[in-house]
Amino acid sequence: MVKRKHLLGLQELSKEEINTILDIARPMRDIIMRDIKKVPTLRGKTVATLFYEPSTRTRSSFELAAKFLSADTLSINVSSSSVQKGESLIDTIRTLEAMGVEIIAVRHQQSGVPKFISLNTKMSVINAGDGFHEHPTQALLDLFTIKQKLYKIEGLKVAIIGDIYHSRVARSNIWGLLKLGAEVTVCGPPSLIPVEIEKLGVRVEINLQRTLEWADVVNVLRIQKERQDAGYLTTLDEYRDWYGLTQEKLEKLKGKKLLILHPGPLNRGVEIDDYVADSPNAVVNEQVTNGVAVRMAVLYLLAGGNESGNVD
Amino acid sequence: MGLKTKAKIMDEDGIRRAIRRIAHEIVEKNNGVENLALIGIRRRGVPIAQRIAEEIKLFEGVEVPVGILDITLYRDDLSSLSHQPVVHQTEINFPVTGKKLVLVDDVLYTGRTVRAALDALMDLGRPMLVQLAVLIDRGHREIPVRADYVGKNVPTSKKEVIHVHLAEIDGDEAVYIMEKEDE
């Protein structure tokens, strides 16, 4: 059972809590597959998305998840809100609270903002990505997709490839995968691997081909072009040569089947080639569907426990 | 608050006879089994629906499809529950549109479970008709719902609770009236 008011990250969740969310995401996925994609579970509840960073995928995913559960939704696009007039974060939160919003999904460029909000509101807070810290629902949908395709997590060898340093997806994935018993290797340019990341319990590898030979699953991260100004990378072409998932590199595996995940949006021709992205081993579109299902499960669990003495 | 057993109102034979009678009534009322399907409401409605289907197969020689309905997401009491109920999968592997459906549950009480089940079914398609079969009807309806097939009518007080035990879930076969002990 998940007796929490907030979902701030996978670091704080137990293995049992993660498994409960994944179990409940399965019947939620069935709902998405039906003609009538709607159940009355959260009727009368209001869910808001408050995004301080642009995102289409995650925000629409939260919104659809809430709608499929019959909640009312409100989407605050910060670039066109009073935040631009200088409204403070806490005042924005107080306003949403006063409007009757019960659950809020927050994305912010600074790590720790969802936690800060959770300490200052009656609403349930879901971290929809904070700085370089965590992106728990993305990791949950990755875990769900791996389990859906390979029927287990425990004992699997999972490689996370790319810019580990700037990636909240990588961090949340590491916490989740390790808790569910997978082995994790991070692979990328040395300049993009945080120092002492081994202390989390992962292996570090800078050679992509060796990593691919080792792995059952690879999670290819998006190269965040917007965060590369500081000179971590030389050129994108060079990155593709060394760390891009190309047809040539996969063919060297001589028929070994790898499950390929990517959180999207894809930089085709940089971290992943068309041939790979469109191959049957890549499950990018399934990840998107599963993202809605996992977010439905999270909304259900947080909304269901609100009056029952939550621990968080 | 604890519960103590007040009376055993059905034993294994009683349950078997009730289910057999319901199976016969379903076939009679629907003039056969054409277009018929059974939908068990999780959890104890499921084994009862399966047993009704087995009985029908014995005397009609036809396998009636059985689906499993989970109504957790259709409940109207989510925020008043002390813990979130676990959501299970609905497993109905046939189209419900145009079918004569018999919804099956163990106990009919307030009627809210049946209402939720009807909502859930309507979201899956448009059945030709829906009937209701229950092993026990204990009264105290809060919604205008009536069962078409009843194994046993058991007038109860609101302080009492009906416990249906089935071999598939509980390991034994019996129906008990339990009484809430005073605090």
Short mmCIF file of C-alpha atoms in Angstrom, two decimals:
data_model
loop_
_atom_site.label_atom_id
_atom_site.label_comp_id
_atom_site.label_asym_id
_atom_site.label_seq_id
_atom_site.Cartn_x
_atom_site.Cartn_y
_atom_site.Cartn_z
CA MET A 1 0.00 0.00 0.00
CA VAL A 2 1.09 3.55 -0.61
CA LYS A 3 0.24 5.64 2.43
CA ARG A 4 1.71 8.89 1.23
CA LYS A 5 0.37 12.30 0.53
CA HIS A 6 3.10 13.24 -1.94
CA LEU A 7 5.22 11.58 -4.60
CA LEU A 8 8.51 13.44 -4.53
CA GLY A 9 10.94 10.80 -5.75
CA LEU A 10 11.76 7.13 -5.94
CA GLN A 11 14.61 7.51 -3.47
CA GLU A 12 12.07 7.68 -0.63
CA LEU A 13 9.77 4.88 -1.84
CA SER A 14 10.08 1.29 -0.67
CA LYS A 15 10.21 -1.66 -3.04
CA GLU A 16 6.66 -2.58 -1.94
CA GLU A 17 5.33 0.90 -2.67
CA ILE A 18 6.89 0.88 -6.14
CA ASN A 19 5.41 -2.55 -6.84
CA THR A 20 1.96 -1.39 -5.69
CA ILE A 21 2.06 1.50 -8.16
CA LEU A 22 3.18 -0.80 -10.97
CA ASP A 23 0.44 -3.34 -10.11
CA ILE A 24 -2.28 -0.70 -10.16
CA ALA A 25 -0.96 0.74 -13.44
CA ARG A 26 -1.94 -2.52 -15.20
CA PRO A 27 -5.73 -2.16 -14.84
CA MET A 28 -5.29 1.56 -15.55
CA ARG A 29 -3.66 0.65 -18.86
CA ASP A 30 -6.69 -1.52 -19.68
CA ILE A 31 -8.86 1.58 -19.34
CA ILE A 32 -6.70 3.48 -21.84
CA MET A 33 -7.16 0.61 -24.29
CA ARG A 34 -10.97 0.70 -24.09
CA ASP A 35 -13.39 2.60 -26.32
CA ILE A 36 -14.64 4.57 -23.32
CA LYS A 37 -11.47 5.78 -21.63
CA LYS A 38 -13.04 7.03 -18.46
CA VAL A 39 -13.83 5.83 -14.95
CA PRO A 40 -15.54 7.96 -12.28
CA THR A 41 -12.92 7.38 -9.56
CA LEU A 42 -11.72 10.97 -9.03
CA ARG A 43 -14.99 12.69 -9.83
CA GLY A 44 -15.13 16.01 -7.98
CA LYS A 45 -11.37 16.19 -7.43
CA THR A 46 -9.23 18.83 -9.08
CA VAL A 47 -5.74 18.20 -10.41
CA ALA A 48 -3.47 21.03 -11.55
CA THR A 49 -0.25 20.93 -13.53
CA LEU A 50 2.18 23.73 -12.73
CA PHE A 51 5.10 23.67 -15.13
CA TYR A 52 7.95 26.15 -14.82
CA GLU A 53 9.77 24.37 -17.66
CA PRO A 54 8.33 23.67 -21.08
CA SER A 55 7.01 20.15 -21.57
CA THR A 56 4.33 18.79 -23.80
CA ARG A 57 4.64 15.10 -23.15
CA THR A 58 4.67 14.96 -19.37
CA ARG A 59 2.09 17.70 -18.90
CA SER A 60 -0.39 16.19 -21.37
CA SER A 61 0.21 12.79 -19.84
CA PHE A 62 -0.72 14.05 -16.36
CA GLU A 63 -3.72 15.88 -17.74
CA LEU A 64 -5.05 12.87 -19.63
CA ALA A 65 -4.44 10.62 -16.63
CA ALA A 66 -6.51 12.96 -14.47
CA LYS A 67 -9.24 13.21 -17.12
CA PHE A 68 -9.48 9.45 -17.61
CA LEU A 69 -10.13 9.24 -13.85
CA SER A 70 -12.84 11.97 -14.16
CA ALA A 71 -10.95 14.63 -12.21
CA ASP A 72 -11.19 18.26 -13.27
CA THR A 73 -7.92 19.61 -14.57
CA LEU A 74 -6.21 22.93 -14.62
CA SER A 75 -3.02 23.61 -16.49
CA ILE A 76 -0.87 26.55 -15.45
CA ASN A 77 1.54 27.56 -18.14
CA VAL A 78 4.05 29.70 -16.29
CA SER A 79 5.25 31.61 -19.35
CA SER A 80 1.81 33.21 -19.64
CA SER A 81 0.86 33.44 -15.97
CA SER A 82 1.21 35.99 -13.19
CA VAL A 83 4.54 34.41 -12.35
CA GLN A 84 5.82 36.62 -15.15
CA LYS A 85 4.52 39.56 -13.15
CA GLY A 86 6.65 38.53 -10.22
CA GLU A 87 4.26 36.37 -8.21
CA SER A 88 6.18 34.21 -5.77
CA LEU A 89 6.02 30.45 -5.82
CA ILE A 90 4.26 30.32 -2.47
CA ASP A 91 1.65 32.87 -3.57
CA THR A 92 0.96 30.79 -6.70
CA ILE A 93 0.54 27.72 -4.51
CA ARG A 94 -1.77 29.54 -2.09
CA THR A 95 -3.89 30.71 -5.03
CA LEU A 96 -4.29 27.20 -6.43
CA GLU A 97 -5.09 25.90 -2.96
CA ALA A 98 -7.75 28.59 -2.51
CA MET A 99 -9.30 27.56 -5.82
CA GLY A 100 -9.85 24.07 -4.45
CA VAL A 101 -7.06 22.20 -6.21
CA GLU A 102 -6.28 18.96 -4.35
CA ILE A 103 -3.41 17.46 -6.32
CA ILE A 104 -0.68 19.35 -8.10
CA ALA A 105 1.99 18.06 -10.48
CA VAL A 106 4.98 20.41 -10.45
CA ARG A 107 7.89 20.73 -12.81
CA HIS A 108 10.65 23.14 -11.90
CA GLN A 109 14.18 23.81 -13.10
CA GLN A 110 15.47 23.78 -9.55
CA SER A 111 15.96 20.61 -7.55
CA GLY A 112 13.91 20.46 -4.37
CA VAL A 113 11.05 22.76 -5.36
CA PRO A 114 8.36 20.02 -5.15
CA LYS A 115 9.62 19.10 -1.69
CA PHE A 116 9.53 22.75 -0.66
CA ILE A 117 5.96 23.09 -1.93
CA SER A 118 4.91 19.91 -0.12
CA LEU A 119 6.03 21.46 3.16
CA ASN A 120 3.90 24.54 2.53
CA THR A 121 0.57 23.24 1.25
CA LYS A 122 -2.41 21.04 2.01
CA MET A 123 -2.42 19.78 -1.58
CA SER A 124 -0.85 16.48 -2.64
CA VAL A 125 2.32 17.24 -4.60
CA ILE A 126 3.68 15.11 -7.43
CA ASN A 127 7.18 15.81 -8.66
CA ALA A 128 6.95 16.04 -12.46
CA GLY A 129 10.70 16.68 -12.75
CA ASP A 130 12.88 18.94 -10.62
CA GLY A 131 16.25 20.17 -11.80
CA PHE A 132 18.85 17.39 -11.93
CA HIS A 133 17.15 15.65 -9.02
CA GLU A 134 14.27 13.26 -9.79
CA HIS A 135 11.53 12.50 -12.30
CA PRO A 136 9.71 9.72 -10.48
CA THR A 137 6.78 9.13 -12.85
CA GLN A 138 9.17 8.77 -15.80
CA ALA A 139 11.16 6.13 -13.91
CA LEU A 140 7.93 4.36 -12.90
CA LEU A 141 6.78 4.20 -16.50
CA ASP A 142 10.20 2.89 -17.54
CA LEU A 143 9.99 0.18 -14.86
CA PHE A 144 6.44 -0.65 -15.92
CA THR A 145 7.49 -0.94 -19.58
CA ILE A 146 10.46 -3.19 -18.77
CA LYS A 147 8.21 -5.43 -16.68
CA GLN A 148 5.57 -5.49 -19.40
CA LYS A 149 8.10 -6.56 -22.03
CA LEU A 150 10.44 -8.82 -20.04
CA TYR A 151 8.05 -9.90 -17.24
CA LYS A 152 10.48 -9.02 -14.45
CA ILE A 153 12.96 -6.45 -13.18
CA GLU A 154 14.95 -8.50 -10.69
CA GLY A 155 18.21 -9.80 -12.07
CA LEU A 156 18.06 -7.76 -15.28
CA LYS A 157 21.08 -5.83 -16.51
CA VAL A 158 20.06 -2.30 -17.33
CA ALA A 159 22.32 0.34 -18.88
CA ILE A 160 21.52 4.04 -18.73
CA ILE A 161 23.31 5.78 -21.57
CA GLY A 162 24.14 9.43 -22.15
CA ASP A 163 24.21 12.58 -20.09
CA ILE A 164 23.92 11.14 -16.60
CA TYR A 165 25.11 14.35 -14.99
CA HIS A 166 22.14 16.50 -16.04
CA SER A 167 19.56 13.74 -15.92
CA ARG A 168 16.83 13.49 -13.32
CA VAL A 169 15.47 10.55 -15.33
CA ALA A 170 18.73 8.70 -14.73
CA ARG A 171 18.65 9.32 -10.99
CA SER A 172 15.06 8.20 -10.54
CA ASN A 173 15.72 5.16 -12.72
CA ILE A 174 18.76 4.22 -10.67
CA TRP A 175 16.80 4.33 -7.40
CA GLY A 176 13.89 2.36 -8.82
CA LEU A 177 15.89 -0.26 -10.69
CA LEU A 178 18.21 -0.98 -7.77
CA LYS A 179 15.30 -1.27 -5.33
CA LEU A 180 13.60 -3.80 -7.60
CA GLY A 181 16.79 -5.87 -7.88
CA ALA A 182 18.22 -4.94 -11.28
CA GLU A 183 21.93 -4.38 -11.95
CA VAL A 184 22.61 -0.91 -13.31
CA THR A 185 25.46 0.45 -15.39
CA VAL A 186 25.71 4.08 -16.39
CA CYS A 187 27.54 4.80 -19.61
CA GLY A 188 28.48 8.13 -21.12
CA PRO A 189 31.28 10.61 -21.70
CA PRO A 190 33.38 10.97 -18.50
CA SER A 191 32.53 14.68 -18.40
CA LEU A 192 28.83 13.78 -18.10
CA ILE A 193 29.14 11.18 -15.35
CA PRO A 194 28.88 12.59 -11.82
CA VAL A 195 31.81 11.87 -9.54
CA GLU A 196 31.25 9.14 -6.97
CA ILE A 197 28.06 7.92 -8.65
CA GLU A 198 29.30 4.39 -7.89
CA LYS A 199 28.31 5.05 -4.30
CA LEU A 200 24.68 4.70 -5.36
CA GLY A 201 25.41 1.08 -6.28
CA VAL A 202 25.85 1.38 -10.05
CA ARG A 203 28.76 0.46 -12.34
CA VAL A 204 30.35 3.08 -14.54
CA GLU A 205 31.42 2.24 -18.08
CA ILE A 206 32.68 4.63 -20.76
CA ASN A 207 32.74 2.14 -23.62
CA LEU A 208 29.33 1.87 -25.27
CA GLN A 209 29.97 -1.34 -27.20
CA ARG A 210 31.02 -3.18 -24.04
CA THR A 211 27.94 -1.83 -22.28
CA LEU A 212 25.63 -3.02 -25.05
CA GLU A 213 27.17 -6.49 -24.89
CA TRP A 214 26.54 -6.61 -21.15
CA ALA A 215 23.01 -5.24 -21.05
CA ASP A 216 19.51 -6.73 -21.38
CA VAL A 217 17.90 -3.28 -21.42
CA VAL A 218 19.26 0.11 -22.46
CA ASN A 219 17.67 3.39 -21.48
CA VAL A 220 18.98 6.02 -23.89
CA LEU A 221 18.81 9.52 -22.48
CA ARG A 222 18.11 12.61 -24.51
CA ILE A 223 21.10 14.84 -25.06
CA GLN A 224 19.84 18.07 -23.57
CA LYS A 225 21.20 20.48 -26.12
CA GLU A 226 19.96 23.36 -23.99
CA ARG A 227 22.27 22.30 -21.17
CA GLN A 228 25.45 21.78 -23.18
CA ASP A 229 26.71 25.37 -23.25
CA ALA A 230 29.20 24.75 -20.49
CA GLY A 231 31.46 22.71 -22.74
CA TYR A 232 30.78 19.20 -21.47
CA LEU A 233 30.65 17.93 -25.04
CA THR A 234 32.79 18.71 -28.05
CA THR A 235 30.36 18.25 -30.93
CA LEU A 236 27.11 16.38 -31.41
CA ASP A 237 28.69 14.45 -34.31
CA GLU A 238 31.42 13.23 -32.03
CA TYR A 239 28.82 12.31 -29.42
CA ARG A 240 26.95 10.27 -32.01
CA ASP A 241 30.14 8.44 -32.98
CA TRP A 242 30.92 7.48 -29.41
CA TYR A 243 27.57 7.16 -27.68
CA GLY A 244 24.84 7.24 -30.30
CA LEU A 245 22.81 4.04 -30.67
CA THR A 246 23.40 3.24 -34.35
CA GLN A 247 22.53 0.35 -36.63
CA GLU A 248 26.22 -0.50 -36.91
CA LYS A 249 26.70 -0.83 -33.16
CA LEU A 250 23.61 -3.02 -32.75
CA GLU A 251 24.63 -5.26 -35.65
CA LYS A 252 27.89 -6.01 -33.86
CA LEU A 253 25.79 -7.71 -31.16
CA LYS A 254 25.05 -10.50 -33.67
CA GLY A 255 21.35 -10.95 -33.09
CA LYS A 256 21.30 -10.32 -29.35
CA LYS A 257 17.95 -8.77 -28.46
CA LEU A 258 18.11 -5.57 -26.46
CA LEU A 259 15.10 -3.75 -25.11
CA ILE A 260 15.57 -0.07 -25.95
CA LEU A 261 13.90 2.71 -23.97
CA HIS A 262 14.04 6.44 -24.51
CA PRO A 263 12.16 9.05 -22.46
CA GLY A 264 11.64 11.27 -25.50
CA PRO A 265 11.65 13.60 -27.27
CA LEU A 266 14.16 11.87 -29.55
CA ASN A 267 17.15 13.63 -31.01
CA ARG A 268 17.25 11.43 -34.09
CA GLY A 269 20.74 11.14 -35.49
CA VAL A 270 22.35 12.16 -32.20
CA GLU A 271 21.75 9.72 -29.33
CA ILE A 272 19.62 7.36 -31.43
CA ASP A 273 19.42 6.66 -35.16
CA ASP A 274 16.20 6.28 -37.11
CA TYR A 275 16.95 2.64 -37.78
CA VAL A 276 17.16 1.92 -34.05
CA ALA A 277 14.35 4.22 -32.93
CA ASP A 278 11.93 2.64 -35.40
CA SER A 279 13.01 -0.95 -34.78
CA PRO A 280 10.72 -3.37 -32.94
CA ASN A 281 13.14 -3.43 -30.00
CA ALA A 282 12.53 0.24 -29.26
CA VAL A 283 9.41 0.79 -27.17
CA VAL A 284 9.22 4.57 -27.14
CA ASN A 285 5.51 4.73 -28.03
CA GLU A 286 4.57 2.07 -25.48
CA GLN A 287 6.42 4.16 -22.91
CA VAL A 288 4.14 7.09 -23.72
CA THR A 289 0.98 5.01 -23.25
CA ASN A 290 2.36 3.45 -20.07
CA GLY A 291 3.17 6.95 -18.81
CA VAL A 292 -0.53 7.79 -18.73
CA ALA A 293 -1.31 4.50 -16.95
CA VAL A 294 1.37 4.99 -14.32
CA ARG A 295 0.23 8.56 -13.67
CA MET A 296 -3.36 7.34 -13.28
CA ALA A 297 -2.12 4.85 -10.68
CA VAL A 298 -0.22 7.58 -8.82
CA LEU A 299 -3.21 9.96 -8.85
CA TYR A 300 -5.49 7.18 -7.63
CA LEU A 301 -3.19 6.22 -4.79
CA LEU A 302 -2.56 9.80 -3.63
CA ALA A 303 -6.23 10.80 -3.86
CA GLY A 304 -7.43 7.68 -2.11
CA GLY A 305 -5.42 8.14 1.02
CA ASN A 306 -6.04 11.79 1.71
CA GLU A 307 -8.24 11.43 4.75
CA SER A 308 -6.60 8.45 6.31
CA GLY A 309 -3.62 9.66 8.26
CA ASN A 310 -0.88 9.81 5.68
CA VAL A 311 2.66 9.37 6.82
CA ASP A 312 4.28 11.86 4.54
CA MET B 1 -14.71 -3.82 16.81
CA GLY B 2 -14.76 -7.62 16.71
CA LEU B 3 -17.27 -9.95 15.09
CA LYS B 4 -18.72 -13.08 16.59
CA THR B 5 -20.53 -15.85 14.76
CA LYS B 6 -24.26 -15.73 15.39
CA ALA B 7 -25.47 -18.50 13.12
CA LYS B 8 -24.44 -20.67 10.22
CA ILE B 9 -27.22 -20.25 7.71
CA MET B 10 -25.92 -22.32 4.79
CA ASP B 11 -23.59 -25.28 4.52
CA GLU B 12 -21.87 -26.84 1.51
CA ASP B 13 -25.01 -28.64 0.35
CA GLY B 14 -27.14 -25.55 0.81
CA ILE B 15 -24.77 -23.44 -1.30
CA ARG B 16 -24.62 -26.09 -4.02
CA ARG B 17 -28.42 -26.40 -4.18
CA ALA B 18 -28.88 -22.63 -4.29
CA ILE B 19 -26.39 -22.23 -7.14
CA ARG B 20 -27.95 -25.12 -9.06
CA ARG B 21 -31.41 -23.58 -8.70
CA ILE B 22 -30.14 -20.17 -9.86
CA ALA B 23 -28.56 -21.85 -12.91
CA HIS B 24 -31.89 -23.47 -13.83
CA GLU B 25 -33.80 -20.22 -13.31
CA ILE B 26 -31.38 -18.31 -15.54
CA VAL B 27 -31.84 -20.77 -18.39
CA GLU B 28 -35.62 -20.84 -17.94
CA LYS B 29 -36.06 -17.08 -17.77
CA ASN B 30 -33.87 -16.51 -20.83
CA ASN B 31 -35.41 -19.35 -22.87
CA GLY B 32 -32.06 -21.08 -23.17
CA VAL B 33 -28.48 -19.91 -23.20
CA GLU B 34 -28.21 -18.20 -26.55
CA ASN B 35 -26.32 -14.92 -26.32
CA LEU B 36 -25.94 -15.38 -22.57
CA ALA B 37 -22.84 -14.49 -20.55
CA LEU B 38 -22.08 -14.37 -16.82
CA ILE B 39 -20.10 -11.60 -15.14
CA GLY B 40 -18.75 -12.28 -11.66
CA ILE B 41 -18.03 -9.29 -9.44
CA ARG B 42 -14.66 -9.63 -7.70
CA ARG B 43 -14.02 -11.43 -5.51
CA ARG B 44 -16.67 -13.92 -4.41
CA GLY B 45 -18.99 -13.27 -7.31
CA VAL B 46 -16.36 -14.84 -9.57
CA PRO B 47 -16.35 -18.43 -8.25
CA ILE B 48 -20.16 -18.31 -7.96
CA ALA B 49 -20.44 -17.24 -11.63
CA GLN B 50 -18.04 -20.02 -12.63
CA ARG B 51 -20.10 -22.58 -10.71
CA ILE B 52 -23.32 -21.38 -12.32
CA ALA B 53 -21.62 -21.81 -15.72
CA GLU B 54 -20.55 -25.36 -14.76
CA GLU B 55 -24.12 -26.23 -13.75
CA ILE B 56 -25.50 -24.84 -17.00
CA LYS B 57 -22.98 -26.91 -18.93
CA LEU B 58 -24.14 -30.05 -17.09
CA PHE B 59 -27.75 -29.79 -18.13
CA GLU B 60 -27.56 -27.71 -21.33
CA GLY B 61 -24.23 -28.94 -22.68
CA VAL B 62 -23.18 -25.41 -23.56
CA GLU B 63 -20.31 -23.38 -22.16
CA VAL B 64 -21.53 -19.94 -21.19
CA PRO B 65 -18.71 -17.35 -21.18
CA VAL B 66 -17.73 -15.99 -17.76
CA GLY B 67 -16.13 -12.58 -17.27
CA ILE B 68 -14.56 -11.00 -14.20
CA LEU B 69 -15.45 -7.46 -13.23
CA ASP B 70 -13.42 -5.31 -10.84
CA ILE B 71 -15.44 -2.33 -9.67
CA THR B 72 -12.87 -0.62 -7.45
CA LEU B 73 -12.53 2.36 -9.79
CA TYR B 74 -16.30 2.80 -9.88
CA ARG B 75 -16.86 3.00 -6.13
CA ASP B 76 -18.30 6.23 -4.78
CA ASP B 77 -16.56 6.04 -1.42
CA LEU B 78 -12.87 6.39 -2.27
CA SER B 79 -12.19 9.35 -0.04
CA SER B 80 -13.94 7.82 2.97
CA LEU B 81 -12.04 4.56 2.86
CA SER B 82 -9.31 4.04 5.39
CA HIS B 83 -6.96 2.49 2.84
CA GLN B 84 -6.93 2.57 -0.91
CA PRO B 85 -8.46 -0.63 -2.20
CA VAL B 86 -6.18 -2.51 -4.55
CA VAL B 87 -7.35 -2.25 -8.14
CA HIS B 88 -7.46 -5.54 -10.01
CA GLN B 89 -7.95 -6.18 -13.67
CA THR B 90 -11.31 -6.61 -15.27
CA GLU B 91 -11.13 -9.69 -17.47
CA ILE B 92 -13.99 -9.82 -19.91
CA ASN B 93 -12.70 -11.49 -23.05
CA PHE B 94 -15.87 -11.17 -25.11
CA PRO B 95 -17.79 -8.14 -26.38
CA VAL B 96 -20.63 -7.25 -24.01
CA THR B 97 -22.55 -5.33 -26.65
CA GLY B 98 -25.75 -7.13 -27.58
CA LYS B 99 -25.27 -9.82 -24.90
CA LYS B 100 -27.69 -10.94 -22.20
CA LEU B 101 -25.53 -10.48 -19.14
CA VAL B 102 -26.10 -11.95 -15.70
CA LEU B 103 -24.17 -10.04 -13.07
CA VAL B 104 -23.24 -12.34 -10.17
CA ASP B 105 -22.28 -11.41 -6.59
CA ASP B 106 -22.26 -13.15 -3.23
CA VAL B 107 -24.27 -10.70 -1.10
CA LEU B 108 -26.74 -7.98 -2.07
CA TYR B 109 -26.94 -5.30 0.63
CA THR B 110 -27.14 -1.52 -0.06
CA GLY B 111 -27.11 -1.93 -3.83
CA ARG B 112 -24.14 0.38 -4.29
CA THR B 113 -21.84 -2.37 -5.50
CA VAL B 114 -24.37 -3.34 -8.16
CA ARG B 115 -24.80 0.28 -9.22
CA ALA B 116 -21.01 0.58 -9.60
CA ALA B 117 -20.92 -2.69 -11.53
CA LEU B 118 -23.64 -1.45 -13.90
CA ASP B 119 -21.66 1.75 -14.52
CA ALA B 120 -18.55 -0.30 -15.22
CA LEU B 121 -20.40 -2.61 -17.61
CA MET B 122 -21.96 0.25 -19.55
CA ASP B 123 -18.49 1.68 -20.15
CA LEU B 124 -17.48 -1.59 -21.77
CA GLY B 125 -20.32 -1.66 -24.29
CA ARG B 126 -24.09 -1.83 -24.64
CA PRO B 127 -25.50 -5.13 -23.44
CA MET B 128 -28.97 -6.17 -24.62
CA LEU B 129 -30.01 -6.64 -20.99
CA VAL B 130 -28.45 -7.10 -17.58
CA GLN B 131 -29.87 -9.35 -14.87
CA LEU B 132 -28.63 -9.82 -11.33
CA ALA B 133 -27.97 -13.05 -9.44
CA VAL B 134 -26.89 -13.13 -5.79
CA LEU B 135 -26.33 -15.94 -3.34
CA ILE B 136 -27.66 -13.94 -0.39
CA ASP B 137 -30.04 -10.96 -0.30
CA ARG B 138 -29.83 -9.38 3.14
CA GLY B 139 -32.00 -6.30 2.52
CA HIS B 140 -31.27 -2.68 3.59
CA ARG B 141 -31.17 -1.24 0.08
CA GLU B 142 -30.04 2.38 -0.34
CA ILE B 143 -30.60 2.33 -4.11
CA PRO B 144 -33.52 0.89 -6.09
CA VAL B 145 -31.88 -2.38 -7.08
CA ARG B 146 -33.59 -5.77 -7.15
CA ALA B 147 -32.06 -9.16 -7.86
CA ASP B 148 -33.56 -11.41 -10.55
CA TYR B 149 -32.17 -14.56 -8.94
CA VAL B 150 -31.65 -15.02 -5.19
CA GLY B 151 -30.11 -18.06 -3.50
CA LYS B 152 -31.48 -17.20 -0.08
CA ASN B 153 -33.24 -14.20 1.42
CA VAL B 154 -31.79 -13.44 4.84
CA PRO B 155 -33.42 -10.61 6.79
CA THR B 156 -30.68 -8.99 8.88
CA SER B 157 -30.18 -6.07 11.19
CA LYS B 158 -27.61 -3.43 10.27
CA LYS B 159 -25.45 -4.58 13.17
CA GLU B 160 -25.05 -7.93 11.49
CA VAL B 161 -22.63 -8.93 8.75
CA ILE B 162 -22.93 -11.78 6.27
CA HIS B 163 -19.79 -13.81 5.60
CA VAL B 164 -19.81 -16.08 2.58
CA HIS B 165 -17.04 -18.68 2.57
CA LEU B 166 -16.18 -20.38 -0.70
CA ALA B 167 -13.63 -23.16 -1.19
CA GLU B 168 -11.74 -21.28 -3.94
CA ILE B 169 -11.05 -18.29 -1.69
CA ASP B 170 -11.63 -19.31 1.92
CA GLY B 171 -10.96 -23.05 1.88
CA ASP B 172 -14.41 -23.98 3.23
CA GLU B 173 -18.06 -23.69 2.19
CA ALA B 174 -20.52 -21.90 4.45
CA VAL B 175 -22.55 -18.75 4.97
CA TYR B 176 -22.49 -17.17 8.42
CA ILE B 177 -24.33 -14.33 10.10
CA MET B 178 -21.83 -12.46 12.22
CA GLU B 179 -22.69 -9.91 14.85
CA LYS B 180 -20.64 -6.86 15.76
CA GLU B 181 -19.53 -7.10 19.36
CA ASP B 182 -20.27 -4.11 21.56
CA GLU B 183 -17.22 -1.99 22.25
#
